[in-house]
PDB file of C-alpha atoms in Angstrom:
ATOM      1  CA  UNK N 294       0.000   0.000   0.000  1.00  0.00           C
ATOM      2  CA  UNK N 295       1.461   3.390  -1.095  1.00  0.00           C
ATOM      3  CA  UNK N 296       2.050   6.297   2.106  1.00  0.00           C
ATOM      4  CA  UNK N 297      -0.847   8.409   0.231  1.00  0.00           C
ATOM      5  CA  UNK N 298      -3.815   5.726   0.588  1.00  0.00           C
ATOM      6  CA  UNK N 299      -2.645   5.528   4.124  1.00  0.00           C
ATOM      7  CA  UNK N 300      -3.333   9.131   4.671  1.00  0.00           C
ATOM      8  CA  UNK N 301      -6.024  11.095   6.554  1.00  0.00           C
ATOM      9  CA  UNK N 302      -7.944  14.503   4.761  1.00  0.00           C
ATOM     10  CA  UNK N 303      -5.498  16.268   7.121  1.00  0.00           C
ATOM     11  CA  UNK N 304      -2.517  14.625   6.459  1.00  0.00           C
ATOM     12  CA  UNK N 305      -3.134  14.959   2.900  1.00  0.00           C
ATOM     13  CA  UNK N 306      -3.989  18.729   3.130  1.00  0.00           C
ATOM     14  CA  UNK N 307      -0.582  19.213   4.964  1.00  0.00           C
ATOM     15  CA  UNK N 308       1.380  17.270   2.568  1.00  0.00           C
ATOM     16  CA  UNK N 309      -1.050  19.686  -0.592  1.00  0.00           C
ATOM     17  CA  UNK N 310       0.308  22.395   1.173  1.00  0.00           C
ATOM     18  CA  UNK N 311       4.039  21.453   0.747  1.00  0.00           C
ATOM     19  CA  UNK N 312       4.005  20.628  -2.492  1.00  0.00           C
ATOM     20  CA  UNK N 313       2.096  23.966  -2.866  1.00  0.00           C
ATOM     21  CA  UNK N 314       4.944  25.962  -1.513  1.00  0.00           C
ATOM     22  CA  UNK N 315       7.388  24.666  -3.929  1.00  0.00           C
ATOM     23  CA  UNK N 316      10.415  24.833  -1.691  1.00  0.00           C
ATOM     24  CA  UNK N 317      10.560  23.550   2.066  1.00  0.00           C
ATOM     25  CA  UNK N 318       8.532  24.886   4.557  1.00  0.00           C
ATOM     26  CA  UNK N 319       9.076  25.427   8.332  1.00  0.00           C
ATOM     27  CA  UNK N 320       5.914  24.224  10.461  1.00  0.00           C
ATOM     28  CA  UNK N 321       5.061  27.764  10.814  1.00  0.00           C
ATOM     29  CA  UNK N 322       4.636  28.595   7.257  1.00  0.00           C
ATOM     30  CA  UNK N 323       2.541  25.717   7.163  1.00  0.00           C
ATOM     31  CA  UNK N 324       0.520  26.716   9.520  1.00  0.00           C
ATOM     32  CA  UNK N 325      -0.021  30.002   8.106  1.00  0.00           C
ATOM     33  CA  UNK N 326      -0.772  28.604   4.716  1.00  0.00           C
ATOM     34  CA  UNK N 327      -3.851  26.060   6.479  1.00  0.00           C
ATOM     35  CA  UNK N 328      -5.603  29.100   8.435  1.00  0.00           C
ATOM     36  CA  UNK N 329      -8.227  28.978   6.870  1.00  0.00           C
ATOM     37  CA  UNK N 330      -8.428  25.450   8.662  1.00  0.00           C
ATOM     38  CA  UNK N 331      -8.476  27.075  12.110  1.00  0.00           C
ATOM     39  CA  UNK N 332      -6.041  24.494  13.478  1.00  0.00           C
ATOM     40  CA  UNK N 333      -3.469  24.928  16.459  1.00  0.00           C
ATOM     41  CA  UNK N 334       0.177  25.026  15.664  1.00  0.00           C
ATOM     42  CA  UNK N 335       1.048  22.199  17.677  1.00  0.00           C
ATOM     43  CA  UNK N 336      -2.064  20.032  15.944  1.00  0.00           C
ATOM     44  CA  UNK N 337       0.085  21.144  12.657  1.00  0.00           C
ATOM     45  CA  UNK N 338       3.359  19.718  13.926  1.00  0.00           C
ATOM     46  CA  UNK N 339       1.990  16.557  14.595  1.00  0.00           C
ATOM     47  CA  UNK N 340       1.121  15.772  11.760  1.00  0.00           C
ATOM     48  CA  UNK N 341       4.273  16.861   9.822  1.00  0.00           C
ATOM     49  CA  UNK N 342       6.109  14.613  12.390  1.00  0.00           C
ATOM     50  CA  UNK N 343       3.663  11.780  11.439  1.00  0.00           C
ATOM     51  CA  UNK N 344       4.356  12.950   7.978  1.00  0.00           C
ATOM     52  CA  UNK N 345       8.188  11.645   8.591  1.00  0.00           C
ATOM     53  CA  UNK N 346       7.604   9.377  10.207  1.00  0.00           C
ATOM     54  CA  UNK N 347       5.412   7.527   6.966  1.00  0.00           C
ATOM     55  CA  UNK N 348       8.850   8.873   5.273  1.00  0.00           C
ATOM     56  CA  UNK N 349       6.481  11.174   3.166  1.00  0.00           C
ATOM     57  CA  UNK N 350       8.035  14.014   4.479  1.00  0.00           C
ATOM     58  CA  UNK N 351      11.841  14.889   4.699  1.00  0.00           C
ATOM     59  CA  UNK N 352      12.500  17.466   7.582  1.00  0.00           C
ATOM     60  CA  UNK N 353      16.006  19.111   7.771  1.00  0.00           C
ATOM     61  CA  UNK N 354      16.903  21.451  10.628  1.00  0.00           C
ATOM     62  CA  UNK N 355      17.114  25.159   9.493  1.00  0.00           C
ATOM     63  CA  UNK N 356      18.675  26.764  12.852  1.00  0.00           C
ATOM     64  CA  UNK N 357      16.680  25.893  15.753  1.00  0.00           C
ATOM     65  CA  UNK N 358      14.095  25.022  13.834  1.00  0.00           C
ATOM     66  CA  UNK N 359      13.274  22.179  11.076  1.00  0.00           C
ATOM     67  CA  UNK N 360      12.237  22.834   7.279  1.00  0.00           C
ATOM     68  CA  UNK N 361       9.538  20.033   5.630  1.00  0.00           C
ATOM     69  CA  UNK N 362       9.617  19.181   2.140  1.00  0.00           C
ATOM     70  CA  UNK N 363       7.581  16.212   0.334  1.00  0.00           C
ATOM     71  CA  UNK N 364      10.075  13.425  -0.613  1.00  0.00           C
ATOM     72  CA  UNK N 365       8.253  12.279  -3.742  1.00  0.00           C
ATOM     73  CA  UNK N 366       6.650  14.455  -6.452  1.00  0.00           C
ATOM     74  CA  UNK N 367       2.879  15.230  -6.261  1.00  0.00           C
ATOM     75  CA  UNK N 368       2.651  12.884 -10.309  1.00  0.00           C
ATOM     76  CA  UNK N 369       4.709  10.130  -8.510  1.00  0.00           C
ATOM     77  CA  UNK N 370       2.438   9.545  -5.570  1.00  0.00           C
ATOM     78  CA  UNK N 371      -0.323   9.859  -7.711  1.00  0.00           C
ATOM     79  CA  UNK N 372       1.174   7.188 -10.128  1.00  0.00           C
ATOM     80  CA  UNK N 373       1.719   5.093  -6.721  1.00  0.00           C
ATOM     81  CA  UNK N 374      -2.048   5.086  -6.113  1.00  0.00           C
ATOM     82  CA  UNK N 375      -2.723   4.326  -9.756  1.00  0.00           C
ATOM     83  CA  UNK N 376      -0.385   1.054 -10.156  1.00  0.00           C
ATOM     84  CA  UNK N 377      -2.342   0.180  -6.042  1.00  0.00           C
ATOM     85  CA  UNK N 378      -5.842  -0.170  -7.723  1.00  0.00           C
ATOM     86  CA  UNK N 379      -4.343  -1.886 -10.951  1.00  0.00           C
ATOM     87  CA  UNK N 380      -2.968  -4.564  -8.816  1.00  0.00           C
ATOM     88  CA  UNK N 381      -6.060  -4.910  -6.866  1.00  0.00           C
ATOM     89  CA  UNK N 382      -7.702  -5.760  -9.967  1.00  0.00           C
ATOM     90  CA  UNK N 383      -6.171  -8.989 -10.637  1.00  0.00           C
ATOM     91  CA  UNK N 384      -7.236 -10.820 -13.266  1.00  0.00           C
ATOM     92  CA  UNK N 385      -9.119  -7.808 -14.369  1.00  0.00           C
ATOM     93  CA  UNK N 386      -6.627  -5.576 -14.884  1.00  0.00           C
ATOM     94  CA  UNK N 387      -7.400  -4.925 -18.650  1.00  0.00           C
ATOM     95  CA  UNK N 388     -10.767  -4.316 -18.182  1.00  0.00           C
ATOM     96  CA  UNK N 389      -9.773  -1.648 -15.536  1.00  0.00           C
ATOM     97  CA  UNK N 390      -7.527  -0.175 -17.577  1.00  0.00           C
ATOM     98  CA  UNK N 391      -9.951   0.224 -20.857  1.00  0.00           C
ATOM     99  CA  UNK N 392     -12.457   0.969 -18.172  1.00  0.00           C
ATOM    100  CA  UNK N 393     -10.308   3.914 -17.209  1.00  0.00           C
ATOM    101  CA  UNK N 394      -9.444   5.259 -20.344  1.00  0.00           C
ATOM    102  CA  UNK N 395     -12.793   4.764 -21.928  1.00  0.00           C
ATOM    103  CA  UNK N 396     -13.792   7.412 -18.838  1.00  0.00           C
ATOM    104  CA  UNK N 397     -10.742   9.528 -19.593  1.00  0.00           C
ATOM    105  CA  UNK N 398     -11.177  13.129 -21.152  1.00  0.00           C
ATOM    106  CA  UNK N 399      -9.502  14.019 -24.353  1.00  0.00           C
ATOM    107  CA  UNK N 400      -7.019  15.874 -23.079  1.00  0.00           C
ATOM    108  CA  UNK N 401      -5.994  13.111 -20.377  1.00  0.00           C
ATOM    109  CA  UNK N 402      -6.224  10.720 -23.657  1.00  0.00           C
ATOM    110  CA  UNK N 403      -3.599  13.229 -25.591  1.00  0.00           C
ATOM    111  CA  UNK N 404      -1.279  13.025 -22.400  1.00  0.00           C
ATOM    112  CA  UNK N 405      -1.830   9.347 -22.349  1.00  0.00           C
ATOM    113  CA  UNK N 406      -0.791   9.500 -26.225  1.00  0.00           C
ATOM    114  CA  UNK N 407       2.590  11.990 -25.248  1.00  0.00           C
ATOM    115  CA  UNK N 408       3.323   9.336 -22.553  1.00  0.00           C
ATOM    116  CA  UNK N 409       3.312   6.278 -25.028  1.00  0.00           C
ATOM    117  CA  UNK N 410       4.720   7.799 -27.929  1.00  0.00           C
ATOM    118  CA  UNK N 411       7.937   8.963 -25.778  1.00  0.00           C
ATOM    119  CA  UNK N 412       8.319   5.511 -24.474  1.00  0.00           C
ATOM    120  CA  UNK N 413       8.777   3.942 -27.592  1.00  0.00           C
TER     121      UNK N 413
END
């Protein structure tokens, strides 16, 4: 099971906000960018530290403090969750996948095209 589909709304919204900032991010900047969420700093640092501890998150210190930054791309851990449901499909694993694509949009179908074309 990939660290994403073992994540809760918060945890998620935490780790959204990271890969939002585009660089790392001390706890307080985090907590800044969630107010809208009305949550308490320390609830905030919990879950960054449960964040590392998932080894989602990479924390450095910066001073006395510690910087967070996502250790996998926002496209990777979605491609982790992708490849999870394929192999919970089994023997069905074609049909999922024309399923899926048969539901896709055309522009999802033109990056699907990019992505095949460049493999080959």
């Amino acid at each position: 099971m990939s660290p994403r589909s073992r994540m809760g709304e918060l945890e998620q919204a935490v780790l959204e906000t990271l890969w939002d900032a585009g660089s790392p991010a001390s706890g307080r900047e985090v907590h800044e960018r969630l107010a809208d969420r009305d949550l308490a700093y320390t609830t905030v640092m919990t879950v960054l530290d449960r964040l590392v501890a998932k080894d989602v998150v990479a924390r450095e210190r910066d001073g006395r403090a510690f910087r967070y930054a996502p250790r996998r791309s926002r496209a990777a851990m979605t491609a982790d969750l992708m490849h999870e449901a394929l192999e919970g499909t089994g023997a069905e694993r074609d049909q999922a996948l024309v399923s899926f694509v048969g539901e896709a949009s055309a522009d999802d179908l033109a990056a699907l095209r990019r992505a095949l074309a460049d493999l080959t």
